[in-house]
mmCIF file with all atom_site columns, C-alpha atoms in Angstrom:
data_model
loop_
_atom_site.group_PDB
_atom_site.id
_atom_site.type_symbol
_atom_site.label_atom_id
_atom_site.label_alt_id
_atom_site.label_comp_id
_atom_site.label_asym_id
_atom_site.label_entity_id
_atom_site.label_seq_id
_atom_site.pdbx_PDB_ins_code
_atom_site.Cartn_x
_atom_site.Cartn_y
_atom_site.Cartn_z
_atom_site.occupancy
_atom_site.B_iso_or_equiv
_atom_site.pdbx_formal_charge
_atom_site.auth_seq_id
_atom_site.auth_comp_id
_atom_site.auth_asym_id
_atom_site.auth_atom_id
_atom_site.pdbx_PDB_model_num
ATOM 1   C CA . GLU A 1 1   ? 87.252  112.173 86.538  1.00 96.00 ? 1   GLU A CA 1
ATOM 2   C CA . VAL A 1 2   ? 87.472  109.278 88.973  1.00 97.00 ? 2   VAL A CA 1
ATOM 3   C CA . GLN A 1 3   ? 84.318  107.177 89.052  1.00 98.00 ? 3   GLN A CA 1
ATOM 4   C CA . LEU A 1 4   ? 83.356  104.048 90.960  1.00 98.00 ? 4   LEU A CA 1
ATOM 5   C CA . VAL A 1 5   ? 80.082  102.244 90.303  1.00 98.00 ? 5   VAL A CA 1
ATOM 6   C CA . GLU A 1 6   ? 78.825  99.266  92.282  1.00 98.00 ? 6   GLU A CA 1
ATOM 7   C CA . SER A 1 7   ? 76.405  96.643  91.035  1.00 97.00 ? 7   SER A CA 1
ATOM 8   C CA . GLY A 1 8   ? 74.990  93.304  92.129  1.00 97.00 ? 8   GLY A CA 1
ATOM 9   C CA . GLY A 1 9   ? 73.038  94.288  95.219  1.00 96.00 ? 9   GLY A CA 1
ATOM 10  C CA . GLY A 1 10  ? 69.614  92.890  96.004  1.00 97.00 ? 10  GLY A CA 1
ATOM 11  C CA . LEU A 1 11  ? 67.473  90.792  98.302  1.00 98.00 ? 11  LEU A CA 1
ATOM 12  C CA . VAL A 1 12  ? 68.798  87.433  99.483  1.00 98.00 ? 12  VAL A CA 1
ATOM 13  C CA . GLN A 1 13  ? 67.695  84.938  102.092 1.00 98.00 ? 13  GLN A CA 1
ATOM 14  C CA . PRO A 1 14  ? 69.806  84.188  105.164 1.00 98.00 ? 14  PRO A CA 1
ATOM 15  C CA . GLY A 1 15  ? 72.475  81.650  104.270 1.00 98.00 ? 15  GLY A CA 1
ATOM 16  C CA . GLY A 1 16  ? 72.457  82.738  100.643 1.00 98.00 ? 16  GLY A CA 1
ATOM 17  C CA . SER A 1 17  ? 75.183  84.264  98.484  1.00 98.00 ? 17  SER A CA 1
ATOM 18  C CA . LEU A 1 18  ? 75.625  87.446  96.485  1.00 98.00 ? 18  LEU A CA 1
ATOM 19  C CA . ARG A 1 19  ? 78.462  88.896  94.431  1.00 98.00 ? 19  ARG A CA 1
ATOM 20  C CA . LEU A 1 20  ? 79.058  92.632  94.303  1.00 98.00 ? 20  LEU A CA 1
ATOM 21  C CA . SER A 1 21  ? 81.044  94.277  91.532  1.00 98.00 ? 21  SER A CA 1
ATOM 22  C CA . CYS A 1 22  ? 82.643  97.705  91.347  1.00 98.00 ? 22  CYS A CA 1
ATOM 23  C CA . ALA A 1 23  ? 83.859  99.230  88.099  1.00 98.00 ? 23  ALA A CA 1
ATOM 24  C CA . GLY A 1 24  ? 86.413  101.985 88.265  1.00 98.00 ? 24  GLY A CA 1
ATOM 25  C CA . SER A 1 25  ? 87.338  104.581 85.660  1.00 97.00 ? 25  SER A CA 1
ATOM 26  C CA . GLY A 1 26  ? 89.298  107.795 85.337  1.00 97.00 ? 26  GLY A CA 1
ATOM 27  C CA . PHE A 1 27  ? 92.417  106.523 87.119  1.00 97.00 ? 27  PHE A CA 1
ATOM 28  C CA . THR A 1 28  ? 95.080  103.804 86.856  1.00 97.00 ? 28  THR A CA 1
ATOM 29  C CA . PHE A 1 29  ? 93.074  101.114 88.614  1.00 97.00 ? 29  PHE A CA 1
ATOM 30  C CA . ARG A 1 30  ? 95.922  98.602  88.934  1.00 96.00 ? 30  ARG A CA 1
ATOM 31  C CA . SER A 1 31  ? 97.978  101.080 90.989  1.00 96.00 ? 31  SER A CA 1
ATOM 32  C CA . TYR A 1 32  ? 95.582  101.335 93.929  1.00 96.00 ? 32  TYR A CA 1
ATOM 33  C CA . TRP A 1 33  ? 94.384  99.284  96.843  1.00 96.00 ? 33  TRP A CA 1
ATOM 34  C CA . MET A 1 34  ? 90.604  98.980  96.705  1.00 98.00 ? 34  MET A CA 1
ATOM 35  C CA . SER A 1 35  ? 88.173  98.546  99.592  1.00 98.00 ? 35  SER A CA 1
ATOM 36  C CA . TRP A 1 36  ? 84.611  97.736  100.500 1.00 98.00 ? 36  TRP A CA 1
ATOM 37  C CA . VAL A 1 37  ? 82.899  99.698  103.266 1.00 98.00 ? 37  VAL A CA 1
ATOM 38  C CA . ARG A 1 38  ? 79.344  99.072  104.424 1.00 98.00 ? 38  ARG A CA 1
ATOM 39  C CA . GLN A 1 39  ? 76.678  101.008 106.278 1.00 98.00 ? 39  GLN A CA 1
ATOM 40  C CA . ALA A 1 40  ? 73.725  99.294  107.921 1.00 98.00 ? 40  ALA A CA 1
ATOM 41  C CA . PRO A 1 41  ? 70.449  101.235 107.865 1.00 97.00 ? 41  PRO A CA 1
ATOM 42  C CA . GLY A 1 42  ? 70.692  104.186 110.233 1.00 96.00 ? 42  GLY A CA 1
ATOM 43  C CA . LYS A 1 43  ? 74.159  103.136 111.408 1.00 98.00 ? 43  LYS A CA 1
ATOM 44  C CA . GLY A 1 44  ? 77.746  104.229 110.901 1.00 98.00 ? 44  GLY A CA 1
ATOM 45  C CA . LEU A 1 45  ? 80.440  103.213 108.454 1.00 98.00 ? 45  LEU A CA 1
ATOM 46  C CA . GLU A 1 46  ? 82.147  99.844  108.802 1.00 98.00 ? 46  GLU A CA 1
ATOM 47  C CA . TRP A 1 47  ? 85.187  98.803  106.795 1.00 98.00 ? 47  TRP A CA 1
ATOM 48  C CA . VAL A 1 48  ? 84.684  95.301  105.339 1.00 98.00 ? 48  VAL A CA 1
ATOM 49  C CA . ALA A 1 49  ? 87.710  94.337  103.252 1.00 98.00 ? 49  ALA A CA 1
ATOM 50  C CA . ASN A 1 50  ? 90.543  95.614  101.118 1.00 97.00 ? 50  ASN A CA 1
ATOM 51  C CA . ILE A 1 51  ? 92.830  94.244  98.442  1.00 97.00 ? 51  ILE A CA 1
ATOM 52  C CA . LYS A 1 52  ? 96.286  95.251  97.352  1.00 96.00 ? 52  LYS A CA 1
ATOM 53  C CA . GLU A 1 53  ? 97.426  95.808  93.806  1.00 92.00 ? 53  GLU A CA 1
ATOM 54  C CA . ASP A 1 54  ? 97.956  92.473  92.027  1.00 85.00 ? 54  ASP A CA 1
ATOM 55  C CA . GLU A 1 55  ? 95.965  90.772  94.821  1.00 82.00 ? 55  GLU A CA 1
ATOM 56  C CA . GLY A 1 56  ? 99.182  90.662  96.821  1.00 83.00 ? 56  GLY A CA 1
ATOM 57  C CA . GLU A 1 57  ? 97.343  91.088  100.107 1.00 95.00 ? 57  GLU A CA 1
ATOM 58  C CA . LYS A 1 58  ? 93.747  90.875  101.287 1.00 97.00 ? 58  LYS A CA 1
ATOM 59  C CA . ASN A 1 59  ? 92.366  91.923  104.657 1.00 97.00 ? 59  ASN A CA 1
ATOM 60  C CA . TYR A 1 60  ? 88.940  91.504  106.242 1.00 97.00 ? 60  TYR A CA 1
ATOM 61  C CA . VAL A 1 61  ? 87.006  92.670  109.272 1.00 97.00 ? 61  VAL A CA 1
ATOM 62  C CA . ASP A 1 62  ? 86.610  89.800  111.733 1.00 96.00 ? 62  ASP A CA 1
ATOM 63  C CA . SER A 1 63  ? 82.842  89.525  111.279 1.00 97.00 ? 63  SER A CA 1
ATOM 64  C CA . VAL A 1 64  ? 83.143  88.503  107.604 1.00 98.00 ? 64  VAL A CA 1
ATOM 65  C CA . LYS A 1 65  ? 86.283  86.353  107.697 1.00 98.00 ? 65  LYS A CA 1
ATOM 66  C CA . GLY A 1 66  ? 85.584  82.939  106.201 1.00 97.00 ? 66  GLY A CA 1
ATOM 67  C CA . ARG A 1 67  ? 82.373  84.159  104.550 1.00 98.00 ? 67  ARG A CA 1
ATOM 68  C CA . PHE A 1 68  ? 83.371  87.036  102.237 1.00 98.00 ? 68  PHE A CA 1
ATOM 69  C CA . ILE A 1 69  ? 86.066  87.035  99.552  1.00 98.00 ? 69  ILE A CA 1
ATOM 70  C CA . ILE A 1 70  ? 87.465  90.130  97.911  1.00 98.00 ? 70  ILE A CA 1
ATOM 71  C CA . SER A 1 71  ? 89.075  89.890  94.480  1.00 97.00 ? 71  SER A CA 1
ATOM 72  C CA . ARG A 1 72  ? 89.958  92.108  91.544  1.00 97.00 ? 72  ARG A CA 1
ATOM 73  C CA . ASP A 1 73  ? 90.418  91.998  87.789  1.00 96.00 ? 73  ASP A CA 1
ATOM 74  C CA . ASP A 1 74  ? 92.748  94.812  86.786  1.00 95.00 ? 74  ASP A CA 1
ATOM 75  C CA . ALA A 1 75  ? 92.198  94.094  83.092  1.00 96.00 ? 75  ALA A CA 1
ATOM 76  C CA . LYS A 1 76  ? 88.549  95.037  83.650  1.00 97.00 ? 76  LYS A CA 1
ATOM 77  C CA . ASN A 1 77  ? 89.231  97.779  86.215  1.00 97.00 ? 77  ASN A CA 1
ATOM 78  C CA . SER A 1 78  ? 86.976  95.962  88.637  1.00 97.00 ? 78  SER A CA 1
ATOM 79  C CA . VAL A 1 79  ? 86.891  94.777  92.216  1.00 98.00 ? 79  VAL A CA 1
ATOM 80  C CA . PHE A 1 80  ? 84.481  92.192  93.567  1.00 98.00 ? 80  PHE A CA 1
ATOM 81  C CA . LEU A 1 81  ? 83.040  91.043  96.870  1.00 98.00 ? 81  LEU A CA 1
ATOM 82  C CA . GLN A 1 82  ? 81.757  87.491  97.004  1.00 98.00 ? 82  GLN A CA 1
ATOM 83  C CA . MET A 1 83  ? 79.459  87.221  100.023 1.00 98.00 ? 83  MET A CA 1
ATOM 84  C CA . ASN A 1 84  ? 78.538  83.745  101.238 1.00 98.00 ? 84  ASN A CA 1
ATOM 85  C CA . ASN A 1 85  ? 76.487  82.459  104.153 1.00 98.00 ? 85  ASN A CA 1
ATOM 86  C CA . LEU A 1 86  ? 74.849  85.863  104.463 1.00 98.00 ? 86  LEU A CA 1
ATOM 87  C CA . ARG A 1 87  ? 73.279  86.902  107.747 1.00 98.00 ? 87  ARG A CA 1
ATOM 88  C CA . VAL A 1 88  ? 70.521  89.375  108.546 1.00 98.00 ? 88  VAL A CA 1
ATOM 89  C CA . GLU A 1 89  ? 73.164  91.625  110.138 1.00 98.00 ? 89  GLU A CA 1
ATOM 90  C CA . ASP A 1 90  ? 74.969  91.882  106.775 1.00 98.00 ? 90  ASP A CA 1
ATOM 91  C CA . THR A 1 91  ? 72.099  94.052  105.519 1.00 98.00 ? 91  THR A CA 1
ATOM 92  C CA . ALA A 1 92  ? 73.675  97.342  104.475 1.00 98.00 ? 92  ALA A CA 1
ATOM 93  C CA . VAL A 1 93  ? 74.636  99.674  101.691 1.00 98.00 ? 93  VAL A CA 1
ATOM 94  C CA . TYR A 1 94  ? 77.997  98.462  100.410 1.00 98.00 ? 94  TYR A CA 1
ATOM 95  C CA . TYR A 1 95  ? 80.360  101.119 99.106  1.00 98.00 ? 95  TYR A CA 1
ATOM 96  C CA . CYS A 1 96  ? 83.366  100.543 96.915  1.00 98.00 ? 96  CYS A CA 1
ATOM 97  C CA . ALA A 1 97  ? 86.176  102.960 97.763  1.00 98.00 ? 97  ALA A CA 1
ATOM 98  C CA . ARG A 1 98  ? 89.622  103.747 96.440  1.00 98.00 ? 98  ARG A CA 1
ATOM 99  C CA . ARG A 1 99  ? 92.335  103.802 99.067  1.00 97.00 ? 99  ARG A CA 1
ATOM 100 C CA . GLY A 1 100 ? 94.820  106.614 98.888  1.00 93.00 ? 100 GLY A CA 1
ATOM 101 C CA . VAL A 1 101 ? 98.153  106.622 100.700 1.00 92.00 ? 101 VAL A CA 1
ATOM 102 C CA . VAL A 1 102 ? 100.600 109.238 101.904 1.00 92.00 ? 102 VAL A CA 1
ATOM 103 C CA . GLY A 1 103 ? 103.035 106.820 103.481 1.00 87.00 ? 103 GLY A CA 1
ATOM 104 C CA . TRP A 1 104 ? 103.089 103.734 105.686 1.00 86.00 ? 104 TRP A CA 1
ATOM 105 C CA . GLY A 1 105 ? 100.172 103.892 108.098 1.00 87.00 ? 105 GLY A CA 1
ATOM 106 C CA . SER A 1 106 ? 98.545  106.887 106.426 1.00 88.00 ? 106 SER A CA 1
ATOM 107 C CA . TYR A 1 107 ? 95.636  105.501 104.419 1.00 94.00 ? 107 TYR A CA 1
ATOM 108 C CA . TYR A 1 108 ? 92.351  107.069 103.499 1.00 97.00 ? 108 TYR A CA 1
ATOM 109 C CA . PHE A 1 109 ? 89.392  106.626 101.150 1.00 98.00 ? 109 PHE A CA 1
ATOM 110 C CA . ASP A 1 110 ? 89.491  109.404 98.591  1.00 97.00 ? 110 ASP A CA 1
ATOM 111 C CA . PHE A 1 111 ? 86.773  108.284 96.184  1.00 98.00 ? 111 PHE A CA 1
ATOM 112 C CA . TRP A 1 112 ? 83.565  106.389 96.851  1.00 98.00 ? 112 TRP A CA 1
ATOM 113 C CA . GLY A 1 113 ? 80.893  104.828 94.691  1.00 98.00 ? 113 GLY A CA 1
ATOM 114 C CA . PRO A 1 114 ? 77.166  105.536 95.174  1.00 98.00 ? 114 PRO A CA 1
ATOM 115 C CA . GLY A 1 115 ? 76.717  102.210 96.970  1.00 98.00 ? 115 GLY A CA 1
ATOM 116 C CA . ALA A 1 116 ? 74.754  99.003  96.445  1.00 98.00 ? 116 ALA A CA 1
ATOM 117 C CA . LEU A 1 117 ? 72.017  97.911  98.836  1.00 98.00 ? 117 LEU A CA 1
ATOM 118 C CA . VAL A 1 118 ? 72.165  94.348  100.105 1.00 98.00 ? 118 VAL A CA 1
ATOM 119 C CA . THR A 1 119 ? 69.148  93.120  102.052 1.00 98.00 ? 119 THR A CA 1
ATOM 120 C CA . VAL A 1 120 ? 69.307  89.789  103.837 1.00 98.00 ? 120 VAL A CA 1
ATOM 121 C CA . SER A 1 121 ? 65.844  88.709  104.869 1.00 97.00 ? 121 SER A CA 1
ATOM 122 C CA . SER A 1 122 ? 63.527  85.728  104.725 1.00 96.00 ? 122 SER A CA 1
ATOM 123 C CA . SER B 2 1   ? 90.420  95.240  118.152 1.00 90.00 ? 1   SER B CA 1
ATOM 124 C CA . TYR B 2 2   ? 91.133  98.935  117.862 1.00 95.00 ? 2   TYR B CA 1
ATOM 125 C CA . ALA B 2 3   ? 88.299  101.348 118.554 1.00 97.00 ? 3   ALA B CA 1
ATOM 126 C CA . LEU B 2 4   ? 87.647  105.060 118.072 1.00 98.00 ? 4   LEU B CA 1
ATOM 127 C CA . THR B 2 5   ? 85.186  107.151 120.034 1.00 98.00 ? 5   THR B CA 1
ATOM 128 C CA . GLN B 2 6   ? 83.305  110.262 118.943 1.00 98.00 ? 6   GLN B CA 1
ATOM 129 C CA . PRO B 2 7   ? 80.557  112.313 120.589 1.00 98.00 ? 7   PRO B CA 1
ATOM 130 C CA . PRO B 2 8   ? 77.159  111.330 119.140 1.00 98.00 ? 8   PRO B CA 1
ATOM 131 C CA . SER B 2 9   ? 76.178  114.894 118.396 1.00 98.00 ? 9   SER B CA 1
ATOM 132 C CA . VAL B 2 10  ? 77.453  118.447 118.259 1.00 98.00 ? 10  VAL B CA 1
ATOM 133 C CA . SER B 2 11  ? 75.327  121.572 117.875 1.00 97.00 ? 11  SER B CA 1
ATOM 134 C CA . VAL B 2 12  ? 76.611  124.851 116.483 1.00 97.00 ? 12  VAL B CA 1
ATOM 135 C CA . SER B 2 13  ? 75.138  128.199 115.504 1.00 97.00 ? 13  SER B CA 1
ATOM 136 C CA . PRO B 2 14  ? 75.665  129.478 111.968 1.00 97.00 ? 14  PRO B CA 1
ATOM 137 C CA . GLY B 2 15  ? 78.961  131.325 111.656 1.00 97.00 ? 15  GLY B CA 1
ATOM 138 C CA . GLN B 2 16  ? 80.399  129.775 114.813 1.00 97.00 ? 16  GLN B CA 1
ATOM 139 C CA . THR B 2 17  ? 83.085  127.123 115.257 1.00 98.00 ? 17  THR B CA 1
ATOM 140 C CA . ALA B 2 18  ? 82.304  123.431 115.655 1.00 98.00 ? 18  ALA B CA 1
ATOM 141 C CA . SER B 2 19  ? 84.839  120.999 117.063 1.00 98.00 ? 19  SER B CA 1
ATOM 142 C CA . ILE B 2 20  ? 84.441  117.235 116.720 1.00 98.00 ? 20  ILE B CA 1
ATOM 143 C CA . THR B 2 21  ? 86.758  114.970 118.651 1.00 98.00 ? 21  THR B CA 1
ATOM 144 C CA . CYS B 2 22  ? 87.914  111.449 117.882 1.00 98.00 ? 22  CYS B CA 1
ATOM 145 C CA . SER B 2 23  ? 89.756  109.478 120.544 1.00 98.00 ? 23  SER B CA 1
ATOM 146 C CA . GLY B 2 24  ? 91.656  106.221 120.487 1.00 96.00 ? 24  GLY B CA 1
ATOM 147 C CA . ASP B 2 25  ? 94.555  104.513 122.205 1.00 95.00 ? 25  ASP B CA 1
ATOM 148 C CA . LYS B 2 26  ? 97.796  106.122 121.019 1.00 93.00 ? 26  LYS B CA 1
ATOM 149 C CA . LEU B 2 27  ? 95.887  107.813 118.196 1.00 95.00 ? 27  LEU B CA 1
ATOM 150 C CA . GLY B 2 28  ? 98.571  110.487 118.142 1.00 92.00 ? 28  GLY B CA 1
ATOM 151 C CA . ASN B 2 29  ? 100.964 107.836 116.800 1.00 93.00 ? 29  ASN B CA 1
ATOM 152 C CA . LYS B 2 30  ? 98.636  107.072 113.910 1.00 94.00 ? 30  LYS B CA 1
ATOM 153 C CA . TYR B 2 31  ? 97.129  109.090 111.079 1.00 96.00 ? 31  TYR B CA 1
ATOM 154 C CA . THR B 2 32  ? 93.507  110.210 111.061 1.00 97.00 ? 32  THR B CA 1
ATOM 155 C CA . SER B 2 33  ? 91.164  111.012 108.212 1.00 98.00 ? 33  SER B CA 1
ATOM 156 C CA . TRP B 2 34  ? 87.716  112.611 108.343 1.00 98.00 ? 34  TRP B CA 1
ATOM 157 C CA . TYR B 2 35  ? 84.635  112.123 106.183 1.00 98.00 ? 35  TYR B CA 1
ATOM 158 C CA . GLN B 2 36  ? 81.423  114.087 105.774 1.00 98.00 ? 36  GLN B CA 1
ATOM 159 C CA . GLN B 2 37  ? 78.196  112.294 104.907 1.00 98.00 ? 37  GLN B CA 1
ATOM 160 C CA . THR B 2 38  ? 74.880  113.965 104.195 1.00 98.00 ? 38  THR B CA 1
ATOM 161 C CA . PRO B 2 39  ? 71.625  111.943 104.139 1.00 95.00 ? 39  PRO B CA 1
ATOM 162 C CA . GLY B 2 40  ? 71.373  109.594 101.187 1.00 95.00 ? 40  GLY B CA 1
ATOM 163 C CA . GLN B 2 41  ? 74.849  110.438 99.915  1.00 97.00 ? 41  GLN B CA 1
ATOM 164 C CA . SER B 2 42  ? 78.184  108.662 99.883  1.00 98.00 ? 42  SER B CA 1
ATOM 165 C CA . PRO B 2 43  ? 80.861  109.812 102.325 1.00 98.00 ? 43  PRO B CA 1
ATOM 166 C CA . VAL B 2 44  ? 83.228  112.541 101.171 1.00 98.00 ? 44  VAL B CA 1
ATOM 167 C CA . LEU B 2 45  ? 86.863  112.779 102.302 1.00 98.00 ? 45  LEU B CA 1
ATOM 168 C CA . ILE B 2 46  ? 87.458  116.175 103.922 1.00 98.00 ? 46  ILE B CA 1
ATOM 169 C CA . ILE B 2 47  ? 90.711  115.648 105.852 1.00 98.00 ? 47  ILE B CA 1
ATOM 170 C CA . TYR B 2 48  ? 93.488  113.077 105.459 1.00 97.00 ? 48  TYR B CA 1
ATOM 171 C CA . HIS B 2 49  ? 96.906  112.537 107.061 1.00 96.00 ? 49  HIS B CA 1
ATOM 172 C CA . ASP B 2 50  ? 95.645  114.365 110.171 1.00 96.00 ? 50  ASP B CA 1
ATOM 173 C CA . ASP B 2 51  ? 95.497  117.840 108.665 1.00 97.00 ? 51  ASP B CA 1
ATOM 174 C CA . LYS B 2 52  ? 95.584  117.724 104.855 1.00 97.00 ? 52  LYS B CA 1
ATOM 175 C CA . ARG B 2 53  ? 92.640  118.986 102.854 1.00 98.00 ? 53  ARG B CA 1
ATOM 176 C CA . PRO B 2 54  ? 91.815  117.403 99.463  1.00 97.00 ? 54  PRO B CA 1
ATOM 177 C CA . SER B 2 55  ? 91.327  119.795 96.586  1.00 96.00 ? 55  SER B CA 1
ATOM 178 C CA . GLY B 2 56  ? 87.879  121.307 96.568  1.00 96.00 ? 56  GLY B CA 1
ATOM 179 C CA . ILE B 2 57  ? 87.358  121.114 100.334 1.00 98.00 ? 57  ILE B CA 1
ATOM 180 C CA . PRO B 2 58  ? 86.726  124.562 101.852 1.00 97.00 ? 58  PRO B CA 1
ATOM 181 C CA . GLU B 2 59  ? 89.388  126.074 104.079 1.00 97.00 ? 59  GLU B CA 1
ATOM 182 C CA . ARG B 2 60  ? 86.923  126.297 106.969 1.00 98.00 ? 60  ARG B CA 1
ATOM 183 C CA . PHE B 2 61  ? 87.553  122.577 107.543 1.00 98.00 ? 61  PHE B CA 1
ATOM 184 C CA . SER B 2 62  ? 90.759  121.761 109.415 1.00 98.00 ? 62  SER B CA 1
ATOM 185 C CA . GLY B 2 63  ? 92.190  118.829 111.320 1.00 98.00 ? 63  GLY B CA 1
ATOM 186 C CA . SER B 2 64  ? 94.640  118.433 114.155 1.00 97.00 ? 64  SER B CA 1
ATOM 187 C CA . THR B 2 65  ? 95.918  115.770 116.516 1.00 95.00 ? 65  THR B CA 1
ATOM 188 C CA . SER B 2 66  ? 97.192  115.936 120.067 1.00 92.00 ? 66  SER B CA 1
ATOM 189 C CA . GLY B 2 67  ? 97.870  113.031 122.355 1.00 91.00 ? 67  GLY B CA 1
ATOM 190 C CA . ASN B 2 68  ? 95.136  110.426 121.975 1.00 94.00 ? 68  ASN B CA 1
ATOM 191 C CA . THR B 2 69  ? 92.675  112.788 120.307 1.00 97.00 ? 69  THR B CA 1
ATOM 192 C CA . ALA B 2 70  ? 92.148  113.999 116.764 1.00 98.00 ? 70  ALA B CA 1
ATOM 193 C CA . THR B 2 71  ? 89.954  117.034 116.212 1.00 98.00 ? 71  THR B CA 1
ATOM 194 C CA . LEU B 2 72  ? 87.994  118.225 113.198 1.00 98.00 ? 72  LEU B CA 1
ATOM 195 C CA . THR B 2 73  ? 87.272  121.937 113.348 1.00 98.00 ? 73  THR B CA 1
ATOM 196 C CA . ILE B 2 74  ? 84.721  123.742 111.214 1.00 98.00 ? 74  ILE B CA 1
ATOM 197 C CA . ARG B 2 75  ? 85.138  127.509 111.341 1.00 98.00 ? 75  ARG B CA 1
ATOM 198 C CA . GLY B 2 76  ? 82.347  129.789 110.181 1.00 97.00 ? 76  GLY B CA 1
ATOM 199 C CA . THR B 2 77  ? 79.931  126.854 110.094 1.00 97.00 ? 77  THR B CA 1
ATOM 200 C CA . GLN B 2 78  ? 77.308  127.035 107.382 1.00 97.00 ? 78  GLN B CA 1
ATOM 201 C CA . ALA B 2 79  ? 73.911  125.372 107.100 1.00 97.00 ? 79  ALA B CA 1
ATOM 202 C CA . MET B 2 80  ? 75.322  123.112 104.371 1.00 97.00 ? 80  MET B CA 1
ATOM 203 C CA . ASP B 2 81  ? 77.779  121.666 106.907 1.00 98.00 ? 81  ASP B CA 1
ATOM 204 C CA . GLU B 2 82  ? 74.954  119.896 108.742 1.00 98.00 ? 82  GLU B CA 1
ATOM 205 C CA . ALA B 2 83  ? 75.915  116.243 108.286 1.00 98.00 ? 83  ALA B CA 1
ATOM 206 C CA . ASP B 2 84  ? 77.406  113.161 109.912 1.00 98.00 ? 84  ASP B CA 1
ATOM 207 C CA . TYR B 2 85  ? 81.170  113.202 110.372 1.00 98.00 ? 85  TYR B CA 1
ATOM 208 C CA . TYR B 2 86  ? 83.330  110.105 110.741 1.00 98.00 ? 86  TYR B CA 1
ATOM 209 C CA . CYS B 2 87  ? 86.974  109.778 111.735 1.00 98.00 ? 87  CYS B CA 1
ATOM 210 C CA . GLN B 2 88  ? 89.055  106.898 110.431 1.00 98.00 ? 88  GLN B CA 1
ATOM 211 C CA . THR B 2 89  ? 92.478  105.403 111.077 1.00 97.00 ? 89  THR B CA 1
ATOM 212 C CA . TRP B 2 90  ? 94.483  102.280 110.309 1.00 96.00 ? 90  TRP B CA 1
ATOM 213 C CA . ASP B 2 91  ? 95.639  99.673  112.799 1.00 94.00 ? 91  ASP B CA 1
ATOM 214 C CA . SER B 2 92  ? 97.163  96.239  112.305 1.00 91.00 ? 92  SER B CA 1
ATOM 215 C CA . ARG B 2 93  ? 96.101  95.846  108.679 1.00 93.00 ? 93  ARG B CA 1
ATOM 216 C CA . THR B 2 94  ? 92.545  96.960  109.360 1.00 95.00 ? 94  THR B CA 1
ATOM 217 C CA . GLU B 2 95  ? 90.760  100.227 108.716 1.00 97.00 ? 95  GLU B CA 1
ATOM 218 C CA . VAL B 2 96  ? 88.772  101.584 111.634 1.00 97.00 ? 96  VAL B CA 1
ATOM 219 C CA . PHE B 2 97  ? 85.968  104.141 111.579 1.00 98.00 ? 97  PHE B CA 1
ATOM 220 C CA . GLY B 2 98  ? 84.650  106.063 114.518 1.00 98.00 ? 98  GLY B CA 1
ATOM 221 C CA . PRO B 2 99  ? 80.911  105.782 115.311 1.00 98.00 ? 99  PRO B CA 1
ATOM 222 C CA . GLY B 2 100 ? 80.165  109.160 113.779 1.00 98.00 ? 100 GLY B CA 1
ATOM 223 C CA . THR B 2 101 ? 79.077  112.574 115.040 1.00 98.00 ? 101 THR B CA 1
ATOM 224 C CA . LYS B 2 102 ? 75.930  114.304 113.868 1.00 98.00 ? 102 LYS B CA 1
ATOM 225 C CA . VAL B 2 103 ? 76.525  118.025 113.480 1.00 98.00 ? 103 VAL B CA 1
ATOM 226 C CA . THR B 2 104 ? 73.414  120.152 113.746 1.00 98.00 ? 104 THR B CA 1
ATOM 227 C CA . VAL B 2 105 ? 73.498  123.788 112.679 1.00 97.00 ? 105 VAL B CA 1
ATOM 228 C CA . LEU B 2 106 ? 70.879  125.571 114.756 1.00 93.00 ? 106 LEU B CA 1
#
């Protein structure tokens, strides 16, 4: 059974930093792109970042470029999101998601974790 | 940046058919996935690659694409289908979600 579990959420002041972790199990972690998707309170889903196998490629939504860093440790079946210079508008539930693929251009999120709440407030 | 549009809400009577649209520039040249999210829960993939259903997803959920619009259809809608539905595609190395549609089963 595929499982993803996030950890590391919490309350942080504006300008502060936080590191989210996501542990995967039940699948060959090193063979998949992994992503972070967030959802602000009462709002829709927003893709944040993804990372290729072997960290060969990393992509970010414009609003977090230069502030967030995605990384992975395949030996520990884990993906991370280092969030720096946090803003009030970064407040959200952050989901870790596995990215499935059919072929070039056909990507989807087939498994999601329960999410970790990040609150940025003074 | 690429954007998708969805109607904010759709209402449907139990047993009837609900259709949720997702529009974007040249969306027909891309692939669309759909997710269902109930309050307090993580999203669940219900359609990928325009019209494929993951194992365990009921047959009453189907997807299609025509022109610039992708459509999620729920046939024989049940009370348990009341949820938020999001479309998603990929463009220029970024993943894009639609704003979501709240489906209410009256």
